Coordinates of C-alpha atoms in Angstrom, one line a residue:
M1 CA 0.0 -0.3 -0.1
D2 CA 0.9 3.6 -0.4
L3 CA 2.0 5.5 2.6
M4 CA -1.1 7.7 3.6
V5 CA -0.2 10.7 5.8
E6 CA -3.2 12.2 7.7
V7 CA -3.3 15.5 9.6
S8 CA -5.5 16.0 12.5
P9 CA -5.3 19.2 14.6
R10 CA -4.0 18.8 18.2
R11 CA -5.4 22.0 19.4
V12 CA -7.9 24.8 17.8
F13 CA -6.6 28.4 18.8
G14 CA -10.2 30.4 18.2
N15 CA -11.5 33.5 17.6
G16 CA -7.9 35.6 17.6
H17 CA -8.3 37.3 14.3
T18 CA -10.3 39.6 12.0
Y19 CA -8.2 39.2 8.8
H20 CA -6.2 36.7 7.3
I21 CA -3.3 35.7 9.5
N22 CA 0.0 36.1 7.8
S23 CA 2.5 35.2 10.3
I24 CA 3.0 32.5 13.4
S25 CA 6.3 32.3 15.2
V26 CA 6.7 30.3 18.2
N27 CA 8.9 32.0 21.1
S28 CA 12.3 30.8 22.1
D29 CA 10.6 30.1 25.9
C30 CA 8.7 27.2 24.1
E31 CA 5.7 28.1 26.1
T32 CA 4.1 31.1 23.9
Y33 CA 3.6 32.0 20.2
M34 CA 2.1 35.3 18.2
S35 CA -0.1 35.1 15.4
A36 CA -0.2 38.5 13.3
D37 CA -2.7 39.8 10.7
D38 CA -2.8 42.8 8.6
L39 CA -3.4 45.0 11.7
R40 CA -2.9 43.2 15.1
I41 CA -0.5 40.8 16.5
N42 CA -1.6 38.5 19.3
L43 CA 0.4 36.5 21.9
W44 CA -0.9 33.0 22.9
H45 CA -0.3 30.4 25.4
L46 CA 0.5 27.2 23.8
A47 CA -1.9 25.4 26.5
V48 CA -4.7 28.2 26.3
T49 CA -6.6 27.9 23.2
D50 CA -9.5 30.5 24.0
R51 CA -7.8 33.5 24.9
S52 CA -4.8 35.7 23.4
F53 CA -3.2 39.0 24.6
N54 CA -3.3 41.9 21.8
I55 CA 0.5 43.0 21.9
V56 CA 0.3 45.4 18.6
D57 CA -2.6 47.1 17.3
I58 CA -2.1 49.4 14.3
K59 CA -6.0 49.8 13.6
P60 CA -7.1 53.7 13.3
A61 CA -10.2 54.8 14.9
N62 CA -10.9 55.6 11.0
M63 CA -10.0 53.2 8.7
E64 CA -9.6 55.8 5.8
E65 CA -6.8 56.7 7.6
L66 CA -5.0 53.7 7.3
T67 CA -1.8 54.0 5.5
E68 CA 0.2 50.9 6.1
V69 CA -0.5 47.1 7.1
I70 CA 1.8 44.5 9.0
T71 CA 3.1 42.1 6.3
A72 CA 5.0 39.5 8.9
A73 CA 6.4 39.2 12.2
E74 CA 9.0 36.9 14.0
F75 CA 10.4 36.2 17.4
H76 CA 13.9 36.7 18.1
P77 CA 15.5 33.2 18.2
L78 CA 17.3 33.7 21.8
H79 CA 15.6 36.5 23.3
C80 CA 12.0 36.0 24.4
N81 CA 11.0 39.4 25.1
L82 CA 11.9 40.7 21.3
F83 CA 10.1 40.5 18.2
V84 CA 10.0 42.4 14.7
Y85 CA 7.4 43.1 12.3
S86 CA 7.2 44.2 9.0
S87 CA 4.9 46.8 7.2
S88 CA 3.7 47.5 3.6
K89 CA 5.9 50.5 3.8
G90 CA 9.1 48.8 3.8
S91 CA 9.7 49.8 7.4
L92 CA 10.8 47.0 10.3
R93 CA 9.9 47.8 14.0
L94 CA 11.9 45.7 16.7
C95 CA 9.8 45.6 20.0
D96 CA 10.4 45.0 23.4
M97 CA 7.6 43.1 25.4
R98 CA 9.4 44.2 28.6
A99 CA 8.6 47.8 28.0
A100 CA 4.8 47.7 28.0
A101 CA 1.8 45.4 27.7
L102 CA 1.0 46.7 24.6
C103 CA 3.8 47.4 22.3
D104 CA 2.4 50.5 20.2
K105 CA 6.1 52.1 20.7
H106 CA 8.9 50.2 18.9
A107 CA 12.5 49.9 20.4
K108 CA 13.9 50.2 16.9
L109 CA 12.7 51.4 13.6
F110 CA 14.7 49.9 10.5
E111 CA 14.2 52.0 7.4
E112 CA 15.9 52.6 4.1
P113 CA 15.9 56.1 2.9
E114 CA 14.4 56.3 -0.6
D115 CA 16.4 57.1 -3.4
P116 CA 14.5 60.0 -5.3
G117 CA 16.3 59.2 -8.4
N118 CA 14.5 55.7 -8.2
R119 CA 11.0 57.1 -7.6
S120 CA 8.2 55.9 -9.3
F121 CA 4.5 55.1 -9.4
F122 CA 5.5 51.5 -8.3
S123 CA 8.0 52.5 -5.7
E124 CA 5.6 51.9 -2.6
I125 CA 4.5 48.7 -4.1
I126 CA 7.8 47.0 -4.6
S127 CA 9.1 48.3 -1.5
S128 CA 6.5 46.3 0.8
V129 CA 8.2 43.7 3.0
S130 CA 6.9 40.3 2.2
D131 CA 9.0 38.3 4.9
V132 CA 11.3 39.0 7.7
K133 CA 13.4 36.4 9.4
F134 CA 16.0 36.5 12.2
S135 CA 19.2 34.9 11.6
R136 CA 19.9 32.2 13.5
S137 CA 22.6 33.5 15.3
G138 CA 20.1 36.4 16.3
R139 CA 22.4 39.4 15.2
F140 CA 20.8 39.8 11.7
M141 CA 17.5 40.0 10.0
L142 CA 16.8 39.2 6.2
T143 CA 13.9 41.0 4.5
R144 CA 12.5 40.3 1.2
D145 CA 10.5 43.1 -0.8
Y146 CA 9.5 42.4 -4.7
L147 CA 12.8 43.0 -6.2
T148 CA 15.5 42.6 -3.2
V149 CA 16.6 40.4 -0.6
K150 CA 18.4 42.4 2.3
V151 CA 20.2 41.9 5.6
W152 CA 19.9 44.2 8.4
D153 CA 22.2 44.6 11.5
L154 CA 20.2 44.9 14.9
N155 CA 22.8 47.6 15.7
M156 CA 22.2 49.7 12.6
E157 CA 19.2 50.9 11.9
A158 CA 19.5 53.6 9.2
R159 CA 20.1 51.1 6.2
P160 CA 20.7 47.5 5.4
I161 CA 24.4 46.0 5.7
E162 CA 23.6 44.2 2.3
T163 CA 21.3 44.3 -0.4
Y164 CA 20.9 41.5 -3.2
Q165 CA 18.9 41.7 -6.5
V166 CA 16.9 38.9 -7.0
H167 CA 15.4 39.7 -10.6
D168 CA 16.4 43.1 -11.4
Y169 CA 15.6 42.3 -15.1
L170 CA 12.0 42.8 -14.1
R171 CA 12.3 46.4 -13.3
S172 CA 11.4 47.3 -16.7
K173 CA 8.2 44.7 -16.7
L174 CA 6.6 46.3 -13.6
C175 CA 3.8 47.9 -15.5
S176 CA 2.5 44.4 -17.0
L177 CA 3.5 42.6 -13.7
Y178 CA 1.0 45.5 -12.1
E179 CA -1.7 44.7 -14.8
N180 CA -1.5 40.9 -14.0
D181 CA -1.2 41.5 -10.1
C182 CA 1.9 39.7 -10.0
I183 CA 3.5 42.9 -8.3
F184 CA 1.6 41.7 -5.2
D185 CA 3.1 38.2 -4.9
K186 CA 4.7 37.8 -1.6
F187 CA 8.0 36.1 -1.8
E188 CA 9.6 34.3 1.5
C189 CA 13.3 34.1 2.2
T190 CA 15.6 31.9 4.6
W191 CA 18.8 31.6 5.8
N192 CA 21.2 28.3 5.8
G193 CA 22.1 26.9 9.3
S194 CA 25.1 28.9 9.5
D195 CA 23.9 32.5 8.3
S196 CA 26.3 32.6 5.4
V197 CA 24.1 31.9 2.5
I198 CA 20.3 33.4 2.1
M199 CA 17.9 31.8 -0.3
T200 CA 14.5 33.0 -1.7
G201 CA 12.2 32.3 -4.6
A202 CA 11.6 33.7 -7.9
Y203 CA 9.4 33.3 -11.3
N204 CA 9.5 30.4 -13.6
N205 CA 10.0 28.0 -10.7
F206 CA 13.8 29.8 -10.2
F207 CA 15.0 30.1 -6.8
R208 CA 18.3 32.0 -5.8
M209 CA 20.9 31.6 -3.6
F210 CA 23.3 34.6 -2.5
D211 CA 26.7 33.5 -0.4
R212 CA 27.5 36.3 2.0
N213 CA 31.0 35.7 1.9
T214 CA 32.1 35.3 -1.7
K215 CA 29.0 37.6 -2.7
R216 CA 28.4 34.9 -5.6
D217 CA 25.1 33.9 -6.6
V218 CA 23.3 31.3 -8.4
T219 CA 19.7 30.7 -10.2
L220 CA 18.4 27.3 -10.0
E221 CA 15.2 25.5 -10.9
A222 CA 12.8 23.3 -9.4
S223 CA 11.1 21.6 -12.1
R224 CA 9.9 17.8 -12.4
E225 CA 12.3 17.4 -15.6
S226 CA 15.5 18.4 -13.5
S227 CA 14.3 17.0 -10.1
K228 CA 15.1 12.9 -11.0
P229 CA 16.6 11.6 -7.9
R230 CA 20.4 12.3 -7.8
A231 CA 20.0 14.6 -10.9
V232 CA 22.4 17.6 -10.3
L233 CA 20.8 21.1 -10.6
K234 CA 22.2 23.0 -13.3
P235 CA 22.7 26.7 -12.9
R236 CA 20.4 29.0 -15.1
R237 CA 20.5 32.4 -16.4
V238 CA 18.0 34.9 -17.6
C239 CA 19.2 37.4 -20.3
V240 CA 18.1 40.7 -21.4
G241 CA 18.4 41.7 -24.9
A242 CA 19.5 39.9 -28.0
K243 CA 22.6 38.6 -26.9
R244 CA 22.1 35.1 -25.4
R245 CA 24.2 31.7 -24.6
R246 CA 22.6 28.5 -25.6
D247 CA 20.9 27.8 -22.4
D248 CA 19.9 31.2 -21.3
I249 CA 16.2 31.9 -20.8
S250 CA 14.8 35.3 -22.3
V251 CA 13.3 37.5 -19.9
D252 CA 10.0 37.5 -22.1
S253 CA 9.6 33.8 -22.0
L254 CA 9.6 33.8 -18.3
D255 CA 6.2 31.9 -17.0
F256 CA 5.0 34.3 -14.2
T257 CA 2.6 31.6 -13.1
K258 CA 5.0 29.5 -12.1
K259 CA 6.4 31.2 -8.8
I260 CA 8.1 30.0 -5.7
L261 CA 6.9 31.8 -2.9
H262 CA 7.9 29.3 0.1
T263 CA 11.3 28.0 0.7
A264 CA 12.7 26.5 3.8
W265 CA 16.4 25.6 4.5
H266 CA 17.1 22.7 7.4
P267 CA 18.7 24.0 10.8
A268 CA 21.6 22.3 10.6
E269 CA 22.3 20.4 7.2
N270 CA 22.2 21.6 3.6
I271 CA 18.9 20.3 3.0
I272 CA 16.5 22.8 1.4
A273 CA 12.7 22.7 0.5
I274 CA 10.8 24.6 -2.1
A275 CA 7.1 24.9 -2.6
A276 CA 6.5 25.2 -6.4
T277 CA 2.6 25.4 -7.1
N278 CA 1.3 22.2 -6.0
N279 CA 4.9 20.5 -5.5
L280 CA 7.2 20.0 -2.9
Y281 CA 10.9 19.4 -4.0
I282 CA 13.7 18.5 -1.5
F283 CA 17.1 19.1 -2.4
Q284 CA 20.6 18.2 -0.5
D285 CA 24.1 19.6 -1.7
K286 CA 26.0 16.9 -3.3
V287 CA 28.8 16.6 -0.5
N288 CA 25.9 15.6 2.0
S289 CA 24.3 13.3 -0.2
E290 CA 27.6 11.4 -0.6
M291 CA 28.3 11.3 3.1
H292 CA 24.8 9.6 3.9

């Protein structure tokens, strides 16, 4: 018989949110967790299913005055009193639960000043942060917006210490991406176990990896053809313009219906999980697979 896996809920935590939940993060104290929607973040105890405490509320008295929404939230991996949440305006707010019961005043605000030369109709949309992740050491934060991933140092609020272009070739296509709603896609990002490599998804079932030490990057594809057992993934290149190598793919022939929004990296080993539409791919590095 085929192996069947069934999921049954152990507990249901009810009546916590009015809007869609965008983030859930378990605290390092292993007793509490938080859940976030567009306007509120709630703190739950894992043993109490019918009651939560509201720790962030950005809902204005008049909804017409709403200027931004919460897009993601995560607890610090080591300090149980710290958490961060990102907004659709591209800012990150680090909050300390020791300061007050309602964390409406942030401890730190991380925001990159906008370059007036790059200002366009799409600036606000593409600067919205779709995901934020603390590094495993707790020293850095990784954020993803529509075109880039950025690494922030917790001790430096003014600007990110590293910025990586995920698919800069789409900058000229923002108008058509706005018309087909792709510009509102929410891509996730993740760290490897040693915080030295970061990974995020893109279109055409591509995913990108950036090595923080060597500054090298690679584009790989998660597809049925390239993911037979023990098959080695070949780097892919997207070309803009007429000059192209044999295996290059033109930016005009990218499939925007195939997108990798969700990625995860094993905390200790070089094993990654890639969710591409309705397929889940598990890849591991060659050295690792030969050792096991």
